[in-house]
């Protein structure tokens, strides 16, 4: 029987036809992997569309390379090899994903022998019969050739056509990329998570792009030398502020819980929203109380300093006292490889802390699952550790009340003292999910829907924190814990701010850059139940605005402040921030774009404002200009030092004799089976176990958690909460 008859589609017997046949097969495999193996969290038809088209352009382009080879046999063989490599790459990702819920990066492939070894092992262990589907064609196609069911096209192939195919592939690719950039602006620059890149652009593209970035950053890193560190060390020494000796170590040895308030701006504190009847509603009554509490250090001139890495930049600023990158996210670009001297690592090596993160989104978002290893986080409880359904979650994962509640079964097994971080998500754009749900907090009435919903989600977050505090008290953790609460970055963008103006008692017509920058304030508080804060004697009122500290600072200053309160001098680490409670703190806050706010002047590009009055200084005096020049230099220096440390990975040259820290081995961490690991440690330690569970005579405290979450109500109550 002739091949043409068998297939009835002759095109397979032409060189181009055979290539497209392979394209179709690879498309099929990719789409099956997307739907059956990867968990890509598809939210809309538009995203399905991306999944269906994204393998096409790259596959045509890569297989098309073989069309440039003249001799038919060599051309077919090259095409076959490229096809096999693509299949192996796809299958390696399928296999890796099963174990790690993430995609294979070049750093993972090159960096760690044990990962590659583990991968082989995992592939064997996790092999499912239907995996054969990925390989069956690699056997069938050669057989078809041998049995002459398909034949090789012996005609020569025109170079012009090869070029045309490459050009078509590039065009398709360009279209795919532009669609993706519309759906997810700055997708490639910010690289939110590997999942996103695969969802929009496909696995093969992900590997190529990841490789390109890896080699680009690797080059800068390999050119760096220990000499580069000298400048940074001098800078840090010169800017060390020391600490207030009355405050040093006042919460030494306590547990630390950091609550990351998503997109939470300072203006929400003590804000009252008027409803349509003119009745006022306090948005965050609980946080307001904590903010004014006698047992809290609170700051009202505290600014976020994030750039495109948003949440991940905030985390980096807090954990490392370093800035993020000028563009993109440090976590995604350097997090998996760089050496850090991060809070969890310092606390563990210096004072024996156990560390953990709770976050109800996928572990790969912002490359957390890799970065946390380098930061020294012992445990990472991400979405796989929580019961998540449509009702209790949204685009960014599990809602806050549920996150806190569901975390307790893990928290109670952590050895104390612990350093724990909760990354909340509910108060994330687009705000509004809670309309008429939860406790029905009113919406604002501006023409911008985003602004209108912001107060209700902030209120929800406030209640979530309140419920968590109630649990901390009920379980007894409260008294020996210091609780850090901070807003990670703005929630309402500058372009929307004029619509917010009226709610803040301002005129939208005169709203300007100064007003925008003042709204970059976020709350920062360290709550220390029963701590002996000097000056706040027993008779002092429980809450007062007098306790609020007006020092100018930002997220980069958190770690030095916290370490000093915990009784650890930050002098030996390379941190770029300064202790906010030190009288020597420079009264200046640098932003990543080198704008700044200082106590007297605010400089935004070429504009100078009076920080106190907001007045624009049109004709500044010589004296003012020379002060501004000095401030500018300070800011430049701080940002430059940060870039040196991060892009050249200089901390790897800072030895143990200087920092007291042994290097981290990221292979020790894997964030799998966390509860089993925790329980094993409890068992090993027996009566020396310091977990809450052990201290509580092996009785769980989960029941002590009370929540009024609408997501948690029984189904029969559902109708009550429908909008
Ligand atoms: C995602 C969450 C939100 O996991 O942290 O990140 P953001 O969009 O604010 O950077
Ligand atoms: Mn955020």
GROMACS .gro file of C-alpha atoms and ligand atoms in nm, residues 260-264 306 309-312 314 366 368 423-425 427-428 487-490, ligand 2:
model
   23
  260UNK     CA    1   0.180   4.154   5.593
  261UNK     CA    2  -0.123   4.372   5.520
  262UNK     CA    3  -0.177   4.351   5.147
  263UNK     CA    4  -0.203   4.688   4.966
  264UNK     CA    5  -0.283   4.865   5.291
  306UNK     CA    6   0.869   4.887   4.655
  309UNK     CA    7   0.826   4.350   4.244
  310UNK     CA    8   0.541   4.477   4.466
  311UNK     CA    9   0.481   4.224   4.745
  312UNK     CA   10   0.810   4.048   4.678
  314UNK     CA   11   0.835   4.450   5.030
  366UNK     CA   12   0.720   3.560   4.294
  368UNK     CA   13   0.895   3.228   4.671
  423UNK     CA   14   0.108   3.718   5.380
  424UNK     CA   15  -0.254   3.822   5.344
  425UNK     CA   16  -0.421   3.861   5.004
  427UNK     CA   17  -0.715   4.332   5.027
  428UNK     CA   18  -0.562   4.301   4.683
  487UNK     CA   19   0.132   4.756   5.480
  488UNK     CA   20   0.333   4.629   5.185
  489UNK     CA   21   0.256   4.907   4.933
  490UNK     CA   22  -0.013   5.136   4.800
  725LIG    MN1   23   0.124   4.322   4.756
   0.00000   0.00000   0.00000
